[in-house]
Amino acid sequence: MSSDAPVASETTDAPSPALSVRAYLIAIVGVLAVTLIGVGAYQTSHAFNQARRESGLDTAFQAQLAADSLAKGMEEASGFTAGTAASPSVIQVFGAIDEQGSVCSLTAGGTGLFPEGSIHFLDRDGSLFCSSAAERIYRQGIEYGGLAWFSRARAPADGSAVAVEPFLDPATQKVSIAFAAPVIGDSARATGLVVYALPVEEVATAMQSTYGSRAALAFDVTWTATERLVSSSETTTGGAPVSGADLQSPSEDAVAGLDGVRRFYRAVPARGTGFTVIAGVSESATLASARAQLWEQIGLTVLALAVTLALGLFVNRRIGGPLRRLTRSVERAGQAVRPEPVISEGPREVRQLVESFNGLLAARSRIEDELRQRAMFDELTGLPNRAVALDRVEHALDQTRRDDDLVAVLSIDIDRFSLVNESLGRDVGDRMLIQVAHRIASAIRPGDTLARFYGDEFVVLCEGINSREDAGAVAGRISEALGNSVHEGEREVTISVSTGVALGSYGKSTAAGLLADADTARALAKQRGKARYEYFEDAMREGATTRLGLENDLRRAIDTDELRLVYQPVIDLQTDRIVGAEALIRWHHPTKGLLLPGVFIDLAEETGLIVPIGLQTLKQACAQAAEWSAQGNPIRVSVNLSPRQLSEPGLAVDVAAALRKAHLDPSLLCIEITENTLMREETAASVLDSIRSLGVAISMDDFGTGYSSLAYLQRFSLDELKIDRSFVRELGKEASASDLVAAIMGVARALDLSVVAEGIEEPGQLEQLRRLECDSAQGFLFMRPQPPDVLAPLLELDAVPSPIDAQAT
């Protein structure tokens, strides 16, 4: 037992080795035990139920057979009696006179199932005249006239026999069933009575001798008029009715009979006799085979459990023990930094497991070395990674003890490197990153550290810097080293980098803060045109902090209903009616006041918040359009989509959900998209087709500011073109402006597209558009973007503010 005791381990998540095999064995034994007991219980229950069903079928069949036989026998007895009364010649009567008076001798013929009955001849008064019960019976006061059935049996004029209730036969002193018929003389009067007395005890005996051989059947003959037992094969009646023994109704359960034996009973009426035959099968005989099967099943279950337990003990001894010892060895090996190979004994499979584990130990050492390498160095370039760079920056700051010692961190990012990946593929991009790493390494000083953080971002740590100009010189050499083209096969790619330079010293900077400052300066270099380097200034940190605060506020604004929509009406230039409205977003900042989209839309695009903002805008616009439509003012509302939204695969589903929730007719919604967005998103065509299939209109916004390619107009399914305000602004000033607008409208007419002119601010622009037969227009000349409650009265009045009024507004 001591050898199997578990060894304490410091590993908190290690499994208990001593329980695994035993637990499985106990589970197997338990499952087998439950299964065997369950199967045995089911089979035993099935056997008992089957025995009961067979008993019920058997007793019901036998009771029916006995009842039919009883009815047939009584019918034959009744027929025999009637025949005897009608033809007295079938009975041999010998008359003689002696000193004691007249006597007769009578021999009774047998009948059907019951041959043991007695035949009596009675006179009209009921006195016994002659009987087959004895050779010589004198009429010494043996009277039948006082019996209740005598007058009924004598009444029929046609001589038919009647069966009457059981009675104590005065001639034989036996409980009998009387079948009586009148003997009709020449005067058509009953001259006497023939009685066939059938002892009921002999009826039961005859039925038992005939049917009692099947499963110890017992038959009771019952008189149903009083529900009193007349005769039974279960006990002797003693020649008299058994008084006080009430008939027990047949039951599904066994009940005790007159002899104390428990039986299953079935009762069947004997047709036309007034009697019921009850057949019973002994419970012990019925369930004997089922009980035997039960004991057999119990024996098999105990034997199977014993075999299973013995097998479990054997397996536990031969396999469980070696496995537990192996587990302890594995635990000790896992705690060792350089584990030794495990040695164990046991069956062949256990030894094979040990050999496999020893192989895993060797593989573990190799993997740990590889993981250590990966944890510290970039897999692609072999350069130190972010963790190593942070550690070295921290160490360098600790070494700058003098005030004039500085540490410089250069954050380097390759300009437009995503285009390389997208156009030439990531494999080419990876090879170019390796070349870039080599060129940067060749441009820095021998003691400087070059690291790759992720993607196309590199970091250079420069120690022993005396001034920011020294750090700038390093950045300049890096730019020059990357100035030459990079060759990738037959391709030649020119690479430039944007670099941010941050300087720090001991006690004034942290590694993480210094890296963040360099990143901020690098971002400024990209904003100022790329291919340059910028020094970090304290003011940049304030700008970054402000931008971060604005991002946090924008995240909150999405949930606090600070983003609201205003609507600029679209005017039909032929009817001067409002036919649409463009939904424009505004931010009601709690402290900064009203913010226009130019302040936060770029930030939303950069952070990905434009997706929930766009979805919120879509839902609000659909709800407002549905409200105007319900008020009897259906106009089409336009919603702008950003490039980020168009790249979402579930955009069409979101549009359909917004329409469905608002109960809005799809024709009252228009989705606006710019040319640049269409060119950037490869999946735009399929997404817009899905949206257009809903019945939503598609409009190309700011047309003319992008490539204005006819190929794009043919590729995408559009309904509308919106002429950019830059063209409209020159109408009336430059003659070429009218020609350009006319050309755009000609293209739209050729493609069967409606045209909307944006940015109408002067009456002259409006007049030019009317002359060019432009379809619709919008701009400050008509109305600035307004909340929906301001626009609603104009829709009710079907009115448009005059250009003069709008300018005044």
Coordinates of C-alpha atoms in Angstrom, one line a residue, residues 36 48 284 417 449 461 508 586 599 677 740 752:
L36 CA -27.6 -6.1 -15.4
F48 CA -44.6 -11.9 -14.7
S284 CA -48.4 -20.4 -7.7
F417 CA 3.2 49.4 -47.4
T449 CA 19.5 48.4 -31.3
L461 CA 17.2 52.6 -29.8
K508 CA 12.3 61.9 -16.7
R586 CA -24.6 66.3 -35.8
V599 CA -14.6 67.2 -36.4
T677 CA -15.6 54.4 -51.9
L740 CA -19.1 70.3 -67.5
D752 CA -31.3 56.7 -67.4

